[in-house]
Amino acid sequence: MKDWKAWLGVAVSAFLLWWVFRGEDLGDILGQVRSADLGWLVVAGAISTTGGLVRAIRWRLLLEPLGVPTSLHARWKALNVGFAVTNLALGRLGEIARPYALSRMTRVSTSGALGTVVLERVLDMVALLLLLTATLLLPAFPRDATMFGQPIGVAVMGATGAGVGVVVLVGALVVRPMLVVRLLRALEQRVPVLGRRRLGDAAESFIAGLDLLKRPVALLKALAWSFVVWIWMAMSFWAAFQAFGIDLGFTAALFTQCVVSAFVALPAAPGFLGTLQTGVLVSLYGIFGVAEADALSLSVGYHLSGYIPVTSLGLFYALSLRLRISAMRAEPEAEGPGIGDSTP
């Protein structure tokens, strides 16, 4: 990951934090966070953290084409390592750290696991777009809602177009995978230093991680688990609503989860600083009419309720595995393509 991309994320976070908190009384917001119902905040954090177990169950389906058995515990540990690195390190390194950690506990290669992360992102995007569409059709959703001065449908159409583009690109990679391998083999022969890094072997392993796209039944199972992942995470927002006395139902929680997932895909500082707060504000204040200070207070309390436990777990597992950030940064260069964005 180039340094300029990491610092772009810092700049984006700084701007968004300024934008959402400008003109607000930070003391009042922190006071609301302190006075929130601690029990419900703990529930929100517990739901968010245990969402990693749901992801770990789905990950088994995505890893199956690699032909290497993995335990639920190993996948859970690797996921939490990835979350912790995302929360603490510049450059969205978490999506590299997760496959790297799994490769240190199992015989799955880092590049092979990276291919499954690509497919996971596609499944997440499809599930979130379908859930967002379903949410817009529910009776509880405000019919006259606008986002940034435009009808909400305009934003959904734009997101859908971007999603279709990504699906087409990944599909092309699956249809013509060996073309990529041949190109890398040719590079290895012309540039000796690249040959020593076995780029062709890494690409074959990486593409194997996308093989689930050729298995319709298994793919549908993985997509079904993707719906479970995001409905589960929406429950954590509903619990946070209770903690802050916000009288909104599950429809608002599900919509908020979808909007936040879109914003945290933007470049950001570690831990999705600014992007998460913006997503919550756009949804609760912009769409559902929650007071701006209340929405921001919830965004801070919710962020902390999930950030602290998952980061602590990830650090514990990373230390137990003796993983180093420097080794994770070097791994993509040694084994093949890397992945950038993630969702919470």
GROMACS .gro file of C-alpha atoms in nm:
model
  344
    1MET     CA    1   0.000   0.000   0.000
    2LYS     CA    2   0.149   0.326  -0.107
    3ASP     CA    3   0.201   0.588   0.161
    4TRP     CA    4   0.002   0.850  -0.029
    5LYS     CA    5  -0.308   0.629  -0.017
    6ALA     CA    6  -0.276   0.588   0.358
    7TRP     CA    7  -0.237   0.962   0.411
    8LEU     CA    8  -0.528   1.030   0.177
    9GLY     CA    9  -0.737   0.826   0.418
   10VAL     CA   10  -0.617   1.038   0.708
   11ALA     CA   11  -0.709   1.354   0.516
   12VAL     CA   12  -1.056   1.217   0.434
   13SER     CA   13  -1.116   1.127   0.799
   14ALA     CA   14  -0.998   1.467   0.920
   15PHE     CA   15  -1.228   1.646   0.678
   16LEU     CA   16  -1.531   1.432   0.763
   17LEU     CA   17  -1.475   1.467   1.137
   18TRP     CA   18  -1.458   1.845   1.094
   19TRP     CA   19  -1.768   1.842   0.874
   20VAL     CA   20  -1.992   1.636   1.104
   21PHE     CA   21  -1.884   1.796   1.431
   22ARG     CA   22  -1.858   2.158   1.314
   23GLY     CA   23  -2.074   2.387   1.524
   24GLU     CA   24  -2.152   2.111   1.774
   25ASP     CA   25  -2.086   2.125   2.147
   26LEU     CA   26  -1.842   1.836   2.195
   27GLY     CA   27  -1.890   1.848   2.572
   28ASP     CA   28  -2.264   1.796   2.527
   29ILE     CA   29  -2.207   1.505   2.289
   30LEU     CA   30  -1.964   1.335   2.527
   31GLY     CA   31  -2.211   1.395   2.810
   32GLN     CA   32  -2.480   1.212   2.613
   33VAL     CA   33  -2.239   0.925   2.553
   34ARG     CA   34  -2.163   0.901   2.926
   35SER     CA   35  -2.532   0.907   3.015
   36ALA     CA   36  -2.630   0.638   2.761
   37ASP     CA   37  -2.767   0.308   2.891
   38LEU     CA   38  -2.448   0.108   2.949
   39GLY     CA   39  -2.630  -0.223   2.938
   40TRP     CA   40  -2.765  -0.163   2.588
   41LEU     CA   41  -2.426  -0.032   2.472
   42VAL     CA   42  -2.265  -0.354   2.594
   43VAL     CA   43  -2.530  -0.549   2.403
   44ALA     CA   44  -2.456  -0.344   2.087
   45GLY     CA   45  -2.084  -0.410   2.123
   46ALA     CA   46  -2.139  -0.780   2.190
   47ILE     CA   47  -2.357  -0.818   1.880
   48SER     CA   48  -2.103  -0.631   1.668
   49THR     CA   49  -1.811  -0.835   1.801
   50THR     CA   50  -1.982  -1.173   1.768
   51GLY     CA   51  -2.064  -1.079   1.411
   52GLY     CA   52  -1.712  -1.205   1.350
   53LEU     CA   53  -1.833  -1.557   1.428
   54VAL     CA   54  -2.100  -1.528   1.158
   55ARG     CA   55  -1.833  -1.408   0.915
   56ALA     CA   56  -1.608  -1.697   1.018
   57ILE     CA   57  -1.885  -1.947   0.938
   58ARG     CA   58  -1.933  -1.789   0.594
   59TRP     CA   59  -1.558  -1.782   0.531
   60ARG     CA   60  -1.547  -2.163   0.548
   61LEU     CA   61  -1.770  -2.176   0.238
   62LEU     CA   62  -1.544  -1.933   0.053
   63LEU     CA   63  -1.230  -2.127   0.147
   64GLU     CA   64  -1.366  -2.470   0.047
   65PRO     CA   65  -1.248  -2.451  -0.319
   66LEU     CA   66  -0.889  -2.426  -0.191
   67GLY     CA   67  -0.921  -2.780  -0.057
   68VAL     CA   68  -0.758  -2.702   0.277
   69PRO     CA   69  -0.953  -2.761   0.602
   70THR     CA   70  -0.970  -2.475   0.852
   71SER     CA   71  -1.121  -2.462   1.199
   72LEU     CA   72  -1.379  -2.208   1.314
   73HIS     CA   73  -1.136  -2.098   1.586
   74ALA     CA   74  -0.857  -2.030   1.335
   75ARG     CA   75  -1.088  -1.830   1.110
   76TRP     CA   76  -1.225  -1.635   1.409
   77LYS     CA   77  -0.873  -1.552   1.528
   78ALA     CA   78  -0.766  -1.442   1.179
   79LEU     CA   79  -1.073  -1.222   1.138
   80ASN     CA   80  -1.012  -1.046   1.468
   81VAL     CA   81  -0.647  -0.991   1.381
   82GLY     CA   82  -0.764  -0.827   1.059
   83PHE     CA   83  -1.015  -0.608   1.244
   84ALA     CA   84  -0.750  -0.496   1.496
   85VAL     CA   85  -0.499  -0.408   1.224
   86THR     CA   86  -0.767  -0.213   1.036
   87ASN     CA   87  -0.843  -0.025   1.358
   88LEU     CA   88  -0.481   0.057   1.438
   89ALA     CA   89  -0.269   0.069   1.121
   90LEU     CA   90  -0.266   0.307   0.825
   91GLY     CA   91  -0.352   0.186   0.478
   92ARG     CA   92  -0.638  -0.062   0.528
   93LEU     CA   93  -0.387  -0.336   0.603
   94GLY     CA   94  -0.650  -0.543   0.781
   95GLU     CA   95  -0.764  -0.723   0.466
   96ILE     CA   96  -0.404  -0.836   0.414
   97ALA     CA   97  -0.354  -0.920   0.782
   98ARG     CA   98  -0.651  -1.156   0.792
   99PRO     CA   99  -0.532  -1.398   0.518
  100TYR     CA  100  -0.176  -1.362   0.646
  101ALA     CA  101  -0.284  -1.466   0.998
  102LEU     CA  102  -0.485  -1.760   0.862
  103SER     CA  103  -0.184  -1.878   0.659
  104ARG     CA  104   0.020  -1.890   0.981
  105MET     CA  105  -0.234  -2.121   1.148
  106THR     CA  106  -0.333  -2.343   0.852
  107ARG     CA  107  -0.197  -2.462   0.516
  108VAL     CA  108  -0.402  -2.199   0.327
  109SER     CA  109  -0.173  -1.964   0.134
  110THR     CA  110  -0.202  -1.591   0.186
  111SER     CA  111  -0.268  -1.528  -0.182
  112GLY     CA  112  -0.534  -1.801  -0.196
  113ALA     CA  113  -0.713  -1.654   0.105
  114LEU     CA  114  -0.689  -1.308  -0.055
  115GLY     CA  115  -0.898  -1.437  -0.344
  116THR     CA  116  -1.173  -1.532  -0.098
  117VAL     CA  117  -1.162  -1.179   0.048
  118VAL     CA  118  -1.229  -1.039  -0.301
  119LEU     CA  119  -1.531  -1.269  -0.338
  120GLU     CA  120  -1.646  -1.180   0.013
  121ARG     CA  121  -1.648  -0.811  -0.079
  122VAL     CA  122  -1.859  -0.887  -0.388
  123LEU     CA  123  -2.108  -1.092  -0.185
  124ASP     CA  124  -2.126  -0.818   0.078
  125MET     CA  125  -2.197  -0.559  -0.187
  126VAL     CA  126  -2.474  -0.767  -0.346
  127ALA     CA  127  -2.633  -0.843  -0.008
  128LEU     CA  128  -2.618  -0.481   0.108
  129LEU     CA  129  -2.767  -0.348  -0.215
  130LEU     CA  130  -3.055  -0.597  -0.196
  131LEU     CA  131  -3.114  -0.521   0.172
  132LEU     CA  132  -3.106  -0.149   0.098
  133THR     CA  133  -3.360  -0.192  -0.180
  134ALA     CA  134  -3.584  -0.399   0.048
  135THR     CA  135  -3.555  -0.136   0.321
  136LEU     CA  136  -3.664   0.141   0.085
  137LEU     CA  137  -3.978  -0.058   0.002
  138LEU     CA  138  -4.081  -0.116   0.364
  139PRO     CA  139  -4.379   0.090   0.491
  140ALA     CA  140  -4.171   0.226   0.781
  141PHE     CA  141  -3.928   0.402   0.546
  142PRO     CA  142  -3.999   0.776   0.493
  143ARG     CA  143  -4.149   0.816   0.146
  144ASP     CA  144  -4.021   1.172   0.095
  145ALA     CA  145  -3.662   1.103   0.206
  146THR     CA  146  -3.375   1.281   0.031
  147MET     CA  147  -2.998   1.246   0.055
  148PHE     CA  148  -2.772   1.545  -0.019
  149GLY     CA  149  -3.074   1.723  -0.167
  150GLN     CA  150  -3.155   1.439  -0.408
  151PRO     CA  151  -3.424   1.171  -0.390
  152ILE     CA  152  -3.287   0.865  -0.214
  153GLY     CA  153  -3.341   0.657  -0.528
  154VAL     CA  154  -3.072   0.855  -0.711
  155ALA     CA  155  -2.808   0.752  -0.458
  156VAL     CA  156  -2.922   0.390  -0.474
  157MET     CA  157  -2.901   0.388  -0.855
  158GLY     CA  158  -2.546   0.522  -0.840
  159ALA     CA  159  -2.440   0.261  -0.586
  160THR     CA  160  -2.604  -0.013  -0.790
  161GLY     CA  161  -2.418   0.096  -1.104
  162ALA     CA  162  -2.086   0.085  -0.921
  163GLY     CA  163  -2.171  -0.257  -0.781
  164VAL     CA  164  -2.258  -0.397  -1.122
  165GLY     CA  165  -1.923  -0.270  -1.253
  166VAL     CA  166  -1.728  -0.453  -0.982
  167VAL     CA  167  -1.924  -0.774  -1.039
  168VAL     CA  168  -1.849  -0.758  -1.413
  169LEU     CA  169  -1.476  -0.708  -1.349
  170VAL     CA  170  -1.455  -1.001  -1.108
  171GLY     CA  171  -1.659  -1.212  -1.348
  172ALA     CA  172  -1.413  -1.136  -1.628
  173LEU     CA  173  -1.128  -1.247  -1.405
  174VAL     CA  174  -1.304  -1.578  -1.340
  175VAL     CA  175  -1.394  -1.637  -1.706
  176ARG     CA  176  -1.039  -1.568  -1.830
  177PRO     CA  177  -0.819  -1.647  -1.528
  178MET     CA  178  -0.532  -1.810  -1.715
  179LEU     CA  179  -0.484  -1.497  -1.924
  180VAL     CA  180  -0.378  -1.322  -1.604
  181VAL     CA  181  -0.146  -1.610  -1.514
  182ARG     CA  182   0.016  -1.611  -1.861
  183LEU     CA  183   0.080  -1.238  -1.842
  184LEU     CA  184   0.250  -1.277  -1.504
  185ARG     CA  185   0.454  -1.575  -1.627
  186ALA     CA  186   0.577  -1.358  -1.915
  187LEU     CA  187   0.673  -1.084  -1.670
  188GLU     CA  188   0.867  -1.334  -1.460
  189GLN     CA  189   1.077  -1.430  -1.761
  190ARG     CA  190   1.149  -1.071  -1.864
  191VAL     CA  191   1.209  -0.930  -1.516
  192PRO     CA  192   1.421  -1.172  -1.309
  193VAL     CA  193   1.345  -1.004  -0.975
  194LEU     CA  194   0.974  -1.070  -1.030
  195GLY     CA  195   1.043  -1.433  -1.113
  196ARG     CA  196   1.199  -1.485  -0.774
  197ARG     CA  197   0.868  -1.379  -0.620
  198ARG     CA  198   0.673  -1.656  -0.805
  199LEU     CA  199   0.400  -1.419  -0.925
  200GLY     CA  200   0.245  -1.680  -1.155
  201ASP     CA  201   0.212  -1.934  -0.874
  202ALA     CA  202   0.064  -1.667  -0.648
  203ALA     CA  203  -0.187  -1.564  -0.916
  204GLU     CA  204  -0.305  -1.924  -0.960
  205SER     CA  205  -0.356  -1.953  -0.585
  206PHE     CA  206  -0.532  -1.615  -0.577
  207ILE     CA  207  -0.768  -1.710  -0.860
  208ALA     CA  208  -0.848  -2.040  -0.687
  209GLY     CA  209  -1.000  -1.832  -0.410
  210LEU     CA  210  -1.258  -1.708  -0.662
  211ASP     CA  211  -1.350  -2.060  -0.774
  212LEU     CA  212  -1.669  -2.056  -0.568
  213LEU     CA  213  -1.822  -1.841  -0.844
  214LYS     CA  214  -1.830  -2.159  -1.054
  215ARG     CA  215  -2.027  -2.350  -0.787
  216PRO     CA  216  -2.383  -2.208  -0.787
  217VAL     CA  217  -2.520  -2.397  -0.485
  218ALA     CA  218  -2.223  -2.313  -0.262
  219LEU     CA  219  -2.229  -1.955  -0.390
  220LEU     CA  220  -2.597  -1.916  -0.296
  221LYS     CA  221  -2.521  -2.053   0.052
  222ALA     CA  222  -2.243  -1.798   0.092
  223LEU     CA  223  -2.475  -1.521  -0.027
  224ALA     CA  224  -2.739  -1.633   0.224
  225TRP     CA  225  -2.479  -1.609   0.501
  226SER     CA  226  -2.395  -1.260   0.375
  227PHE     CA  227  -2.754  -1.155   0.444
  228VAL     CA  228  -2.721  -1.304   0.793
  229VAL     CA  229  -2.398  -1.108   0.850
  230TRP     CA  230  -2.554  -0.770   0.772
  231ILE     CA  231  -2.889  -0.834   0.942
  232TRP     CA  232  -2.691  -0.939   1.249
  233MET     CA  233  -2.484  -0.620   1.235
  234ALA     CA  234  -2.801  -0.412   1.192
  235MET     CA  235  -2.920  -0.558   1.523
  236SER     CA  236  -2.622  -0.393   1.689
  237PHE     CA  237  -2.742  -0.053   1.561
  238TRP     CA  238  -3.093  -0.128   1.693
  239ALA     CA  239  -2.942  -0.203   2.036
  240ALA     CA  240  -2.751   0.127   2.018
  241PHE     CA  241  -3.080   0.306   1.946
  242GLN     CA  242  -3.211   0.169   2.275
  243ALA     CA  243  -2.898   0.286   2.459
  244PHE     CA  244  -2.952   0.644   2.344
  245GLY     CA  245  -3.331   0.650   2.369
  246ILE     CA  246  -3.380   0.685   1.993
  247ASP     CA  247  -3.729   0.563   1.912
  248LEU     CA  248  -3.671   0.402   1.573
  249GLY     CA  249  -3.740   0.046   1.463
  250PHE     CA  250  -3.536  -0.218   1.287
  251THR     CA  251  -3.600  -0.064   0.943
  252ALA     CA  252  -3.396   0.242   1.045
  253ALA     CA  253  -3.126   0.020   1.194
  254LEU     CA  254  -3.095  -0.183   0.874
  255PHE     CA  255  -3.087   0.129   0.657
  256THR     CA  256  -2.824   0.285   0.885
  257GLN     CA  257  -2.609  -0.028   0.855
  258CYS     CA  258  -2.629  -0.013   0.475
  259VAL     CA  259  -2.539   0.357   0.462
  260VAL     CA  260  -2.253   0.319   0.711
  261SER     CA  261  -2.116   0.025   0.509
  262ALA     CA  262  -2.104   0.247   0.201
  263PHE     CA  263  -1.923   0.529   0.382
  264VAL     CA  264  -1.665   0.308   0.554
  265ALA     CA  265  -1.559   0.184   0.210
  266LEU     CA  266  -1.408   0.529   0.153
  267PRO     CA  267  -1.037   0.587   0.227
  268ALA     CA  268  -1.007   0.665   0.597
  269ALA     CA  269  -0.778   0.676   0.896
  270PRO     CA  270  -0.753   0.358   1.106
  271GLY     CA  271  -1.078   0.246   1.265
  272PHE     CA  272  -1.306   0.418   1.009
  273LEU     CA  273  -1.279   0.748   1.194
  274GLY     CA  274  -1.508   1.005   1.038
  275THR     CA  275  -1.658   0.773   0.778
  276LEU     CA  276  -1.864   0.583   1.035
  277GLN     CA  277  -1.983   0.905   1.200
  278THR     CA  278  -2.079   1.049   0.861
  279GLY     CA  279  -2.278   0.738   0.767
  280VAL     CA  280  -2.473   0.749   1.093
  281LEU     CA  281  -2.540   1.122   1.057
  282VAL     CA  282  -2.657   1.092   0.695
  283SER     CA  283  -2.897   0.813   0.790
  284LEU     CA  284  -3.038   0.921   1.125
  285TYR     CA  285  -3.030   1.300   1.088
  286GLY     CA  286  -3.068   1.329   0.711
  287ILE     CA  287  -3.331   1.059   0.656
  288PHE     CA  288  -3.507   0.986   0.986
  289GLY     CA  289  -3.499   1.332   1.140
  290VAL     CA  290  -3.308   1.246   1.458
  291ALA     CA  291  -3.152   1.554   1.621
  292GLU     CA  292  -2.799   1.608   1.494
  293ALA     CA  293  -2.639   1.599   1.840
  294ASP     CA  294  -2.826   1.278   1.926
  295ALA     CA  295  -2.716   1.110   1.603
  296LEU     CA  296  -2.353   1.212   1.661
  297SER     CA  297  -2.363   1.094   2.022
  298LEU     CA  298  -2.490   0.756   1.907
  299SER     CA  299  -2.218   0.738   1.641
  300VAL     CA  300  -1.947   0.793   1.904
  301GLY     CA  301  -2.095   0.551   2.158
  302TYR     CA  302  -2.162   0.283   1.897
  303HIS     CA  303  -1.812   0.319   1.754
  304LEU     CA  304  -1.650   0.272   2.095
  305SER     CA  305  -1.875  -0.022   2.187
  306GLY     CA  306  -1.746  -0.223   1.891
  307TYR     CA  307  -1.396  -0.081   1.857
  308ILE     CA  308  -1.271  -0.166   2.206
  309PRO     CA  309  -1.359  -0.539   2.228
  310VAL     CA  310  -1.267  -0.637   1.871
  311THR     CA  311  -0.937  -0.448   1.880
  312SER     CA  312  -0.848  -0.603   2.216
  313LEU     CA  313  -0.927  -0.952   2.086
  314GLY     CA  314  -0.730  -0.897   1.767
  315LEU     CA  315  -0.425  -0.767   1.952
  316PHE     CA  316  -0.436  -1.065   2.188
  317TYR     CA  317  -0.446  -1.311   1.898
  318ALA     CA  318  -0.178  -1.123   1.701
  319LEU     CA  319   0.056  -1.133   2.001
  320SER     CA  320  -0.013  -1.501   2.060
  321LEU     CA  321   0.072  -1.574   1.695
  322ARG     CA  322   0.375  -1.340   1.708
  323LEU     CA  323   0.261  -1.153   1.399
  324ARG     CA  324   0.440  -0.837   1.288
  325ILE     CA  325   0.301  -0.548   1.085
  326SER     CA  326   0.621  -0.528   0.879
  327ALA     CA  327   0.582  -0.891   0.770
  328MET     CA  328   0.220  -0.832   0.674
  329ARG     CA  329   0.318  -0.533   0.461
  330ALA     CA  330   0.580  -0.739   0.281
  331GLU     CA  331   0.350  -1.036   0.219
  332PRO     CA  332   0.144  -0.895  -0.072
  333GLU     CA  333   0.461  -0.797  -0.254
  334ALA     CA  334   0.594  -1.149  -0.213
  335GLU     CA  335   0.283  -1.345  -0.302
  336GLY     CA  336   0.061  -1.146  -0.531
  337PRO     CA  337  -0.238  -0.914  -0.550
  338GLY     CA  338  -0.367  -0.731  -0.246
  339ILE     CA  339  -0.705  -0.607  -0.133
  340GLY     CA  340  -0.793  -0.257  -0.021
  341ASP     CA  341  -1.130  -0.163   0.120
  342SER     CA  342  -1.338  -0.339   0.379
  343THR     CA  343  -1.671  -0.292   0.559
  344PRO     CA  344  -1.724  -0.302   0.935
   0.00000   0.00000   0.00000
